[in-house]
Coordinates of C-alpha atoms and ligand atoms in Angstrom, one line a residue:
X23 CA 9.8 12.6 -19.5
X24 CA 12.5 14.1 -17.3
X25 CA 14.3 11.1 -15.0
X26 CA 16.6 11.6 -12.0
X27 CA 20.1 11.1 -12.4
X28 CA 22.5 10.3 -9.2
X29 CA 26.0 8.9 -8.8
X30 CA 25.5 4.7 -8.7
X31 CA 22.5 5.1 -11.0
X32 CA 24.0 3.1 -13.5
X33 CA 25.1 0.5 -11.4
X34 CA 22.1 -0.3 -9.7
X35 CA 19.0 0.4 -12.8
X36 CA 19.3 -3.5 -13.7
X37 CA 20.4 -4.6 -10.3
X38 CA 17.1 -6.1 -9.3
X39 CA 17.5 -8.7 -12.2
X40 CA 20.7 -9.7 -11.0
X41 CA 19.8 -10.7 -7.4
X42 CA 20.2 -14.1 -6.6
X43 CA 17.9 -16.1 -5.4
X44 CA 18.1 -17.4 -1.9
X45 CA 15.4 -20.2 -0.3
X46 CA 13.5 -19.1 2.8
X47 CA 14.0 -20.9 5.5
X48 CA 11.3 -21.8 7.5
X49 CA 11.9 -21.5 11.6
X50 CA 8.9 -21.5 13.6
X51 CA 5.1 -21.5 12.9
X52 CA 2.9 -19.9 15.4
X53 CA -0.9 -20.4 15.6
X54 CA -1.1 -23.1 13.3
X55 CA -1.6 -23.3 9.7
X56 CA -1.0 -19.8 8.0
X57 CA -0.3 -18.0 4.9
X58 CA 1.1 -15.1 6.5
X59 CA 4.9 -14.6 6.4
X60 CA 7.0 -12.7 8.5
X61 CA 10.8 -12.4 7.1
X62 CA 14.2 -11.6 8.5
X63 CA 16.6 -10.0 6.0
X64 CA 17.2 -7.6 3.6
X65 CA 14.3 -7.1 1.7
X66 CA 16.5 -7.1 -1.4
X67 CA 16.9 -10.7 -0.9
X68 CA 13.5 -11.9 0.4
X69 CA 11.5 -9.6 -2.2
X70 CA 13.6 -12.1 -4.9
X71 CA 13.0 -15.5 -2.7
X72 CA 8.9 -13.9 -2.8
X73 CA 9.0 -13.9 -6.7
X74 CA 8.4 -17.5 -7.5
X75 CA 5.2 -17.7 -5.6
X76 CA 4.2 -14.1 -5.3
X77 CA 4.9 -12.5 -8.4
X78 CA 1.8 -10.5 -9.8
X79 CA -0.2 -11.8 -7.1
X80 CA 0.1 -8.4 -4.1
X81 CA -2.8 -6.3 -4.2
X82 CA -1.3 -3.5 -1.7
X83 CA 2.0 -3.3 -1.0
X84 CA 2.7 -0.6 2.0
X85 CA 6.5 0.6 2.7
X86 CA 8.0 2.9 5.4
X87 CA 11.4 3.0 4.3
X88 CA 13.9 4.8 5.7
X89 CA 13.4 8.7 5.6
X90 CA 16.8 9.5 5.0
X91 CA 16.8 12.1 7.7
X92 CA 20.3 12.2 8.2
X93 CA 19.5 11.9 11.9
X94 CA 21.8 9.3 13.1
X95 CA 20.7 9.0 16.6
X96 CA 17.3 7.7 15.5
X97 CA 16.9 3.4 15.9
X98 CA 16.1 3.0 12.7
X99 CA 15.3 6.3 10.9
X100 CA 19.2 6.1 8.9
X101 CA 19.5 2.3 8.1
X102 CA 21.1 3.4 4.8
X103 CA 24.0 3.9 6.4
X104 CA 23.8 0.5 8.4
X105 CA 26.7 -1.9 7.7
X106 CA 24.7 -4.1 5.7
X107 CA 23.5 -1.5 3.3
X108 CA 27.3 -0.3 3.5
X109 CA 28.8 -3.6 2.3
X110 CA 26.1 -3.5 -0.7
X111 CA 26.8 -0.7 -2.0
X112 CA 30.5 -1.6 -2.0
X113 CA 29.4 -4.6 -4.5
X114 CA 26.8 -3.1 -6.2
X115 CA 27.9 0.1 -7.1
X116 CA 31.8 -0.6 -6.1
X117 CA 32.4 1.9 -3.4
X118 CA 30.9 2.1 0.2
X119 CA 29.7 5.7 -0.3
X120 CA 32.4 7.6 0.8
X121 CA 32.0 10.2 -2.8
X122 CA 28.4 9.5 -2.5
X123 CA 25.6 11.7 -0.8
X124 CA 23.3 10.3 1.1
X125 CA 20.9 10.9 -1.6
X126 CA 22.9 8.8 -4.1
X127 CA 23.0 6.4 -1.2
X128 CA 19.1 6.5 -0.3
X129 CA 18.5 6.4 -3.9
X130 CA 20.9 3.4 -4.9
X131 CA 19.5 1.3 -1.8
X132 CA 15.3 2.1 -3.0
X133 CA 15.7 1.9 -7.1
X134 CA 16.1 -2.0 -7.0
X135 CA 14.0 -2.8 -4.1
X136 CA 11.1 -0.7 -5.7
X137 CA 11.8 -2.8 -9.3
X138 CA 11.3 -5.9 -7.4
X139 CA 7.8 -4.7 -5.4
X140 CA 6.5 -3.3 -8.5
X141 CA 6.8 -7.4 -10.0
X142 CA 5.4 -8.5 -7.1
X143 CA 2.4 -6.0 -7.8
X144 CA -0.9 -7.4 -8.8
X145 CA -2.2 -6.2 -12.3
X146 CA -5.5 -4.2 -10.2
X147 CA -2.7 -3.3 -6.9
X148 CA -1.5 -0.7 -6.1
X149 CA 1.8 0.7 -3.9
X150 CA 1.8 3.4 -0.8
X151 CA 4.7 4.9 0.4
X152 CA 5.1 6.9 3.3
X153 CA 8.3 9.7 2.9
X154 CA 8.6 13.2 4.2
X155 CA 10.5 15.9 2.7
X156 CA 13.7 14.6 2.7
X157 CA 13.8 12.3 -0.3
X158 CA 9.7 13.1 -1.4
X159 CA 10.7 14.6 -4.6
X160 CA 14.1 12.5 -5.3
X161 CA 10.8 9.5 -4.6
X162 CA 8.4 10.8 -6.6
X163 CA 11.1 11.1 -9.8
X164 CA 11.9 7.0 -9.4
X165 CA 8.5 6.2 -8.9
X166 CA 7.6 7.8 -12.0
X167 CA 10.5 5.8 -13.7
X168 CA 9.5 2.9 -12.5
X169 CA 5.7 2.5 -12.3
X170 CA 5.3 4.9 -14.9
X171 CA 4.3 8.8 -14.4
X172 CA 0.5 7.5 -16.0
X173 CA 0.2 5.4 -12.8
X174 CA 0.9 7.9 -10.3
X175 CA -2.6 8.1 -8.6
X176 CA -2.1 10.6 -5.3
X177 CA 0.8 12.3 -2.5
X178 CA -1.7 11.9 0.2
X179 CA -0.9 14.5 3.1
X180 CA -0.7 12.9 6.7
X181 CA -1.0 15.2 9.5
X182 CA 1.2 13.4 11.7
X183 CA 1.6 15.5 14.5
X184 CA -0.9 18.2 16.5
X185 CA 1.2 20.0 19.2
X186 CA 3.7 22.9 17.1
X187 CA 7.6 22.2 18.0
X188 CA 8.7 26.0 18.6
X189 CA 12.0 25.4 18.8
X190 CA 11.6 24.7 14.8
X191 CA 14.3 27.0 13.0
X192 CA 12.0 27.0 10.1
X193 CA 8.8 26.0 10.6
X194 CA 7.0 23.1 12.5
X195 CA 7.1 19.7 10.2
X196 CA 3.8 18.3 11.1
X197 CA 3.1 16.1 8.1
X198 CA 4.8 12.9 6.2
X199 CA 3.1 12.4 2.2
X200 CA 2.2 8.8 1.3
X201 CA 3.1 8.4 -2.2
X202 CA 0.4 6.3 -4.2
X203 CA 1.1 4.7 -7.4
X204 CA -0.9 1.7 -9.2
X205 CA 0.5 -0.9 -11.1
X206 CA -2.2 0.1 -14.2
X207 CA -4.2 3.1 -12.9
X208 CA -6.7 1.8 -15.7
X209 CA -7.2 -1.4 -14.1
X210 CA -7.0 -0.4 -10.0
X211 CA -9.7 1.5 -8.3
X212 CA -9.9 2.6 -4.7
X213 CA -13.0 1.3 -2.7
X214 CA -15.3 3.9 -1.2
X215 CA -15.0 4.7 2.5
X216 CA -17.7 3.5 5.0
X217 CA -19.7 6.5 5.4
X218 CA -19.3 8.3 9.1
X219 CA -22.5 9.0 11.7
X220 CA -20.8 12.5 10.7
X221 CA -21.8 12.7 6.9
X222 CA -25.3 11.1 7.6
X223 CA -26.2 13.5 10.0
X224 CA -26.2 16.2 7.7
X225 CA -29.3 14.4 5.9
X226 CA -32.9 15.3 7.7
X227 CA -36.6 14.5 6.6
X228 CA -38.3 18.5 7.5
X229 CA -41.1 17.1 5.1
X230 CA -41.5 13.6 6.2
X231 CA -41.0 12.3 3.1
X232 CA -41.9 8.2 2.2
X233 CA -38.2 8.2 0.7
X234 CA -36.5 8.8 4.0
X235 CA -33.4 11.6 4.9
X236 CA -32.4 14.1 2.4
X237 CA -30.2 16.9 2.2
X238 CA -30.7 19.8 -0.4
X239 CA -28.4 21.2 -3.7
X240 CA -28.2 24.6 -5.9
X241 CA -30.2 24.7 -8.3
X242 CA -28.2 27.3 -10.6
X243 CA -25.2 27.2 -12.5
X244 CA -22.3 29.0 -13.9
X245 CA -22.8 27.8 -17.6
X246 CA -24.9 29.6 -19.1
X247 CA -27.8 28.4 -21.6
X248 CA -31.0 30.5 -22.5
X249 CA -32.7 27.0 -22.7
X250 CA -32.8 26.6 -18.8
X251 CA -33.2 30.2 -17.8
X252 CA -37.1 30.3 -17.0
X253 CA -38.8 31.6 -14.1
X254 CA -39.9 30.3 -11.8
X255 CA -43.6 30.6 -9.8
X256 CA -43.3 29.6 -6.2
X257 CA -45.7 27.9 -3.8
X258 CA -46.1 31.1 -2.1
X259 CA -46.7 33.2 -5.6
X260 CA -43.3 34.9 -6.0
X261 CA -41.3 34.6 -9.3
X262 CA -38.1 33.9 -9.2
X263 CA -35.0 33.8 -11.9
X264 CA -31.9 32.6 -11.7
X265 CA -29.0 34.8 -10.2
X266 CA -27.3 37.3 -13.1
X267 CA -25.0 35.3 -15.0
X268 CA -26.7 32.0 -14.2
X269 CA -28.9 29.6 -15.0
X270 CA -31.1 26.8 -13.8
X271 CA -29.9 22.9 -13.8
X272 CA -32.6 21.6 -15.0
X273 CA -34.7 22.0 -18.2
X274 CA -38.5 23.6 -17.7
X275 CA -39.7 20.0 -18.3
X276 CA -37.4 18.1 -15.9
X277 CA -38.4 20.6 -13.2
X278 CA -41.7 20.2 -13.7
X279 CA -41.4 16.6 -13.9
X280 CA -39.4 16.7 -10.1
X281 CA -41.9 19.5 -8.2
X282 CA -44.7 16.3 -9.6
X283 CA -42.4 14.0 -8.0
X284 CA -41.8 15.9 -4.5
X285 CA -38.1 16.3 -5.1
X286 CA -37.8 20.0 -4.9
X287 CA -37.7 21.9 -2.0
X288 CA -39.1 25.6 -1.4
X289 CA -38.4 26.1 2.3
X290 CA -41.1 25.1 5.1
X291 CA -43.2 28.3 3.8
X292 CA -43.1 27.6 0.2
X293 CA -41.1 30.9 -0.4
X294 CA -37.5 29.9 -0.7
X295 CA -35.1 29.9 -4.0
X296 CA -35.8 25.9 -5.0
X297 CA -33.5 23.4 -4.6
X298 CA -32.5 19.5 -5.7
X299 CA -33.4 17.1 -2.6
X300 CA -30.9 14.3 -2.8
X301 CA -31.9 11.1 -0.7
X302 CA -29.2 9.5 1.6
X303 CA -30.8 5.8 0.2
X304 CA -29.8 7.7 -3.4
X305 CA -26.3 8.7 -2.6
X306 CA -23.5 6.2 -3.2
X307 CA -22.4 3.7 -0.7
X308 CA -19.3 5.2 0.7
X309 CA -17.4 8.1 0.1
X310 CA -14.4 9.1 -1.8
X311 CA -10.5 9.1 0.3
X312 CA -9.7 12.2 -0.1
X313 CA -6.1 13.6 -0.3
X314 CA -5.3 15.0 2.8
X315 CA -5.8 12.3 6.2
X316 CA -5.9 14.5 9.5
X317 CA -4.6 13.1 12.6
X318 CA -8.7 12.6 13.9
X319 CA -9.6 10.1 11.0
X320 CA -6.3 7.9 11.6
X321 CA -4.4 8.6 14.3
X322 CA -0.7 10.4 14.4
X323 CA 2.9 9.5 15.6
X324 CA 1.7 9.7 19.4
X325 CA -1.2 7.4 18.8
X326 CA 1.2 5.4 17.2
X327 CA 4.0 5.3 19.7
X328 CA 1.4 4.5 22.5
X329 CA 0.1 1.5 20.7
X330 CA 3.6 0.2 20.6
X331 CA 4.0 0.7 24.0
X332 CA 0.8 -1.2 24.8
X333 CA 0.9 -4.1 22.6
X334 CA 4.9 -4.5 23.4
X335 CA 5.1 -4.0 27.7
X336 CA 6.2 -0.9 28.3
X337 CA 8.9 -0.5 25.3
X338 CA 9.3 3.0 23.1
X339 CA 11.3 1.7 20.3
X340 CA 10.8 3.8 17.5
X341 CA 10.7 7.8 16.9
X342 CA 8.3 7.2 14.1
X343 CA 6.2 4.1 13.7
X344 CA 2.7 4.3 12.1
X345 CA -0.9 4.5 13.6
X346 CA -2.7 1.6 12.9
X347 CA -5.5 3.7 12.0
X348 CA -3.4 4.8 9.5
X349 CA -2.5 1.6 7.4
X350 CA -6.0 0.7 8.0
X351 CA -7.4 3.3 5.9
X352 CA -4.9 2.2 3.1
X353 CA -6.5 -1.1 3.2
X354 CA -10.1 -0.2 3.3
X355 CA -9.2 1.7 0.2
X356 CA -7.1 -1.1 -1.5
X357 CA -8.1 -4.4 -0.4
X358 CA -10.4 -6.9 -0.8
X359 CA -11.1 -9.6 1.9
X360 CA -8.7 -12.2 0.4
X361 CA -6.2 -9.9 -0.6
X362 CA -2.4 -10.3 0.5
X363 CA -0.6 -7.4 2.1
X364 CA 3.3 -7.0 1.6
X365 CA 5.6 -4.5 3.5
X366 CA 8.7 -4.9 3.3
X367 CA 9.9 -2.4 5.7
X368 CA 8.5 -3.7 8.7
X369 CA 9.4 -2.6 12.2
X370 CA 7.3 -2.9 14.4
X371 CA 4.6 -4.7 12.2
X372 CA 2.0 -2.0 12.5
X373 CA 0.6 -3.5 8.8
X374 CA 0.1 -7.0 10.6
X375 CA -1.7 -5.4 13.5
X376 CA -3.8 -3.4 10.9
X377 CA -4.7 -6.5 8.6
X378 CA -5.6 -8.3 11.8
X379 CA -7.8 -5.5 13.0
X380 CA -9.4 -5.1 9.9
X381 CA -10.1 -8.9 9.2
X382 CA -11.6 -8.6 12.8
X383 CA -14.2 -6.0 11.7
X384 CA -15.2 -7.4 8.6
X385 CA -14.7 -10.9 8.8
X386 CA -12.2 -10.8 5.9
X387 CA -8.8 -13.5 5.8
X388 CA -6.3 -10.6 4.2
X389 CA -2.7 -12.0 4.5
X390 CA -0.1 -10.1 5.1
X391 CA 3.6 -10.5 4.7
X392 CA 6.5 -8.0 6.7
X393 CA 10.2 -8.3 6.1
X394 CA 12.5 -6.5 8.3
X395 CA 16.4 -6.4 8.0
X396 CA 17.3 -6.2 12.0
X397 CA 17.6 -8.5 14.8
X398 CA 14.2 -7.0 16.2
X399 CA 12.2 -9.1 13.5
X400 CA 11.9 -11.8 15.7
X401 CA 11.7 -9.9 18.9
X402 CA 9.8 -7.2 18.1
X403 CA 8.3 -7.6 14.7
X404 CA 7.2 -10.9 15.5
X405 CA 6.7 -10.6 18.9
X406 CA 3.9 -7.6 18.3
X407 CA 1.7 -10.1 15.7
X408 CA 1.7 -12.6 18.3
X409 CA 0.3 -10.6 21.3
X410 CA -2.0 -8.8 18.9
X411 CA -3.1 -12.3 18.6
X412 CA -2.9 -14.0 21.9
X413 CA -4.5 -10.0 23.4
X414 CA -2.8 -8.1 25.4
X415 CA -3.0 -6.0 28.6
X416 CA -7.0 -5.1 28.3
X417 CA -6.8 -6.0 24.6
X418 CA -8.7 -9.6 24.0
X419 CA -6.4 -11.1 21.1
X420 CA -7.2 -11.7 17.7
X421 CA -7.3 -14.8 16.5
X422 CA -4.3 -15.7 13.8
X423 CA -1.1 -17.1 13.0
X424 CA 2.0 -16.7 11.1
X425 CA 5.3 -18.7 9.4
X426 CA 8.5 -17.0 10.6
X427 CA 11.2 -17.2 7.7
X428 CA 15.3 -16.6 7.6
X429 CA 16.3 -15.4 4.2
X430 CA 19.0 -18.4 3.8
X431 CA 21.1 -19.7 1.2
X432 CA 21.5 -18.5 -2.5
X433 CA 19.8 -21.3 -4.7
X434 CA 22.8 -21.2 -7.5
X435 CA 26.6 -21.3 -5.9
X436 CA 29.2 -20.6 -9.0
X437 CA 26.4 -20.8 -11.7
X438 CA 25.3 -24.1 -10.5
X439 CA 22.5 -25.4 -8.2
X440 CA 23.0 -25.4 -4.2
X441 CA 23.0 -29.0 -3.7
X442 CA 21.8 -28.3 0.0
X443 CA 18.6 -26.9 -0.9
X444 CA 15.6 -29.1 -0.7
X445 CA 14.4 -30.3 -4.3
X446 CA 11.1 -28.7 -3.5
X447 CA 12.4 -25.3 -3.7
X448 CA 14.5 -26.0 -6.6
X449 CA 11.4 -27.3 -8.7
X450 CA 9.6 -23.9 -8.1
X451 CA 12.4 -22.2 -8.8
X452 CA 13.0 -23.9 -12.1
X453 CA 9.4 -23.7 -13.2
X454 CA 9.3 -19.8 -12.0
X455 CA 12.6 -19.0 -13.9
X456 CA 11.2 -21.1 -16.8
X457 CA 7.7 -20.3 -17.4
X458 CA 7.2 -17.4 -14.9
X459 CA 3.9 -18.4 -13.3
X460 CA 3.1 -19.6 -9.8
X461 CA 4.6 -23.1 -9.5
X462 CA 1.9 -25.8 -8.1
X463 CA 3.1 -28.8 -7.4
X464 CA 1.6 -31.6 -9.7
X465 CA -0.3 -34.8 -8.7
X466 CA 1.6 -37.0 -10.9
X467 CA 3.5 -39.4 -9.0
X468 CA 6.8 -38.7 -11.9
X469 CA 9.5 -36.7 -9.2
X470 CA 10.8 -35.3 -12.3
X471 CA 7.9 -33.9 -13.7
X472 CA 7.2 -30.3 -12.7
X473 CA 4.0 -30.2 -14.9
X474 CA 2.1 -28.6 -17.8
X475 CA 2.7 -25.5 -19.5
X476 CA 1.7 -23.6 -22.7
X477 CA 0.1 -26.0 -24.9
X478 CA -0.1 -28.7 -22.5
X479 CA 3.5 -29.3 -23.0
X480 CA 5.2 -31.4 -19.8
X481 CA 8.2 -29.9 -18.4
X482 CA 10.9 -32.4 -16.3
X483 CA 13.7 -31.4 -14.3
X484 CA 16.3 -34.6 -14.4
X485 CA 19.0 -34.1 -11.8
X486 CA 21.9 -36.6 -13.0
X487 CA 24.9 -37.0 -10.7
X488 CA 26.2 -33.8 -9.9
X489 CA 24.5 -29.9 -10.3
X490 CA 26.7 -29.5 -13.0
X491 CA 25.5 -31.7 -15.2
X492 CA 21.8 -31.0 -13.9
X493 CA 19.5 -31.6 -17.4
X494 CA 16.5 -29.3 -17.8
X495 CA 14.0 -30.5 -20.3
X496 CA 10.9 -29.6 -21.8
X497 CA 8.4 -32.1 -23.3
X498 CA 8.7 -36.3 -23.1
Ligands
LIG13 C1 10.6 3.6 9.3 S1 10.7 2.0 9.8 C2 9.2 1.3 9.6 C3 8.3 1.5 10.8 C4 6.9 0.8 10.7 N1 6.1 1.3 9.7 C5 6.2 0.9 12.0 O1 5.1 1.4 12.1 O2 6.8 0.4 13.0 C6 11.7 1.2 8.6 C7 12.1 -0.2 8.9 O3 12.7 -0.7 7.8 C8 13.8 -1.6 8.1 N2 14.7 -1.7 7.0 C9 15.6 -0.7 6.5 N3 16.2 -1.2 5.4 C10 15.8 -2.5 5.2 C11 16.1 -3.5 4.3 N4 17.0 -3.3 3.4 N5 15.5 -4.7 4.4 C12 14.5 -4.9 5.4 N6 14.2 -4.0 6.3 C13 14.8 -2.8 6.2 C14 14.4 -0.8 9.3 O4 15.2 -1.7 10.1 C15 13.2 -0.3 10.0 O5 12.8 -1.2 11.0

């Protein structure tokens, strides 16, 4: 299989192992009890601090990461050149990018962080990725590394913009792609859509028919068999055969056995070419996505930038953020209504308005969990989930809640364990690192027994005196 190859690759391919872990801090809760999270921090950080209680567990994971448009002027559209990303790079791959395009760069930042997302990824989830030209194909390359090319499911095409820009040079951008890719295409399958009032209309009943609306399909096709090419009588006396080259669907027999059963239609005067009715109670339940979402379905940038500017007072903050029409579609087709929601490129928390809206509709408790790097996690991230649930201007609120986290310290300091970290965090750590499963903390009264593992076999964690002498063991 061909893989990409860019200046840092090799620093960065097993990077994701080598994160440390940091605790999460808790700040604030609002709305009471709540499994939702949102996180400020580099997502590098906080999708490591997620792995002991999330790993395996995300069933749709969306990201919006940075386009790499080389557009400075943009809020947020060049992060990779943000100081942050700047001083990691500098340890990671040893030099702050000055011989390094910003390709290498955009490419060096996104290979760990999409290692880590992929773990986090539940065996039936699945991973959507909204990119435009600019790094689309470097995307689609890593991906393919990464989740493996036998996973890649779709590059949906997202009409994100009606009105032509004529002062293009070239011509007029007015799509992004959504990269799809499932953690085991074998295992993950979208749901159908809801039918519209649209499709269903095209069904009638000209014959009244006990069985309800139907709509009508050819009865010829291309591949040819003498067995099925018969004439046909009509109602009205006329013989009929199929077109030249073609031949009828259905056996002699099976068509005889539907004209019995009043599922073949000759026109109102019994003259017409036949043809297959097909019942809308018959049809499946929903339809399939297809691959190419137009701005009607699920909203563009404008739609986008105008819910912003509604659910946040006034503000126009981004040049880009997402319709929630948009992210709601990728959860109609890839959740479930327990399922947890991760994006890890957050802004403005479009994915937390959508997984409120949709749990709204359909009476679902989806959880979602945003990280976002700048300071704007807590004043606008945040601050957009709790309007959308307290309402807004016209908008009656939604009802909700959510933790609000700090990425904070690393868990090991000099190889041993950061004695200011609560022994909580340390115990789910341990048994994460140890036995890589969700850690639940035990009933047993024992604060050194973490609990049961393969074989019923007890595992302890003994702190003695200092970290350094800290004594793991397994079994009494
Ligand atoms: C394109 S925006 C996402 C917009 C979002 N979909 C919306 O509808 O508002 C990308 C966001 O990712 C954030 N970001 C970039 N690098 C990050 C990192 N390493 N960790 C966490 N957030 C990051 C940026 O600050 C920015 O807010």
């Amino acid at each position: 299989m061909p893989t990409l190859n860019w200046i840092g690759k090799d620093k960065v391919v097993n990077h994701a192992a080598a994160v440390p872990f940091h605790v999460l801090e808790h700040k604030y809760n609002f709305g009471g009890e709540s499994e939702n999270k949102i996180i400020h921090g580099d997502n590098l950080l906080a999708l490591k601090s997620l792995l002991p209680e999330y790993e395996g567990r995300i069933k749709c994971i969306y990201i919006d990461p940075p386009y790499n448009t080389g557009n400075e002027g943009w809020i947020y559209n060049d992060k990779v050149n943000s100081p942050q990303i700047k001083k990691w790079l500098g340890e990671v791959v040893g030099r702050e990018g000055e011989d390094l395009s910003r390709h290498d760069k955009w490419l060096c930042m996104m290979y760990p962080r999409l290692k880590l997302l992929k773990k986090l990824l539940a065996d039936d989830g699945a991973i959507f990725i909204s990119i435009d030209d600019n790094e689309q194909a470097n995307l689609k390359l890593i991906c393919d590394e990464i989740f493996g090319a036998q996973n890649f499911v779709a590059n949906v095409i997202w009409e994100k913009k009606f009105s032509p820009q004529n002062d293009a040079r070239w011509l007029s951008d007015s799509h992004d792609f959504i990269l799809i890719y499932a953690k085991d295409k074998l295992k993950w399958r979208p749901n159908l859509l809801p039918r519209t009032a649209e499709m269903n209309a095209r069904y009638k009943n000209p014959d009244n028919d006990p069985r309800g609306a139907w709509t009508s399909g050819d009865i010829s096709v291309k591949t040819y068999s003498p067995n099925t090419d018969y004439p046909i009588t009509l109602p009205s006396g006329r013989v009929v055969n199929p077109p030249v080259g073609l031949c009828w669907r259905l056996s002699k027999e099976k068509f005889n056995e539907m004209v019995a059963d009043n599922r073949i239609w000759f026109g109102a005067n019994g003259n017409n070419v036949p043809r297959i009715k097909r019942f809308l109670s018959e049809v499946q339940g929903g339809s399939v996505s297809k691959t190419i979402w137009l701005r009607d379905e699920v909203g563009d940038n404008q739609d986008a930038k105008r819910e912003i500017k509604n659910s946040l007072s006034g503000a126009e903050i981004f040049a880009t953020p997402k319709p929630t029409r948009l992210i709601e579609k990728i959860l109609r087709l890839a959740t479930d209504k327990n399922s947890i929601v991760l994006d890890s490129f957050a802004g403005s928390g479009t994915t937390a308005h959508a997984v409120s809206n949709i749990n709204a509709q359909d009476g679902g408790n989806r959880k979602f969990i945003l990280v976002e790097m700048e300071d704007y996690a807590e004043t606008i991230t945040a601050e957009r989930v709790r309007r959308v649930i307290q309402g807004y201007g016209q908008v009656a609120g939604i009802s909700g809640s959510f933790d609000f986290y700090e990425v904070g310290e690393p868990l090991m300091i000099q190889g041993n364990l950061n004695e200011n970290i609560d022994i909580k965090k340390i115990h789910a750590y341990i048994w994460y690192t140890e036995t890589h499963t969700q850690y639940k903390k035990p009933s047993n009264g024992n604060p050194a027994y973490l609990g049961d593992f393969i074989n019923n076999t007890p595992f302890f964690f003994l702190p003695i005196a200092k970290s350094s002498e800290i004594v793991f063991n397994r079994g009494a």
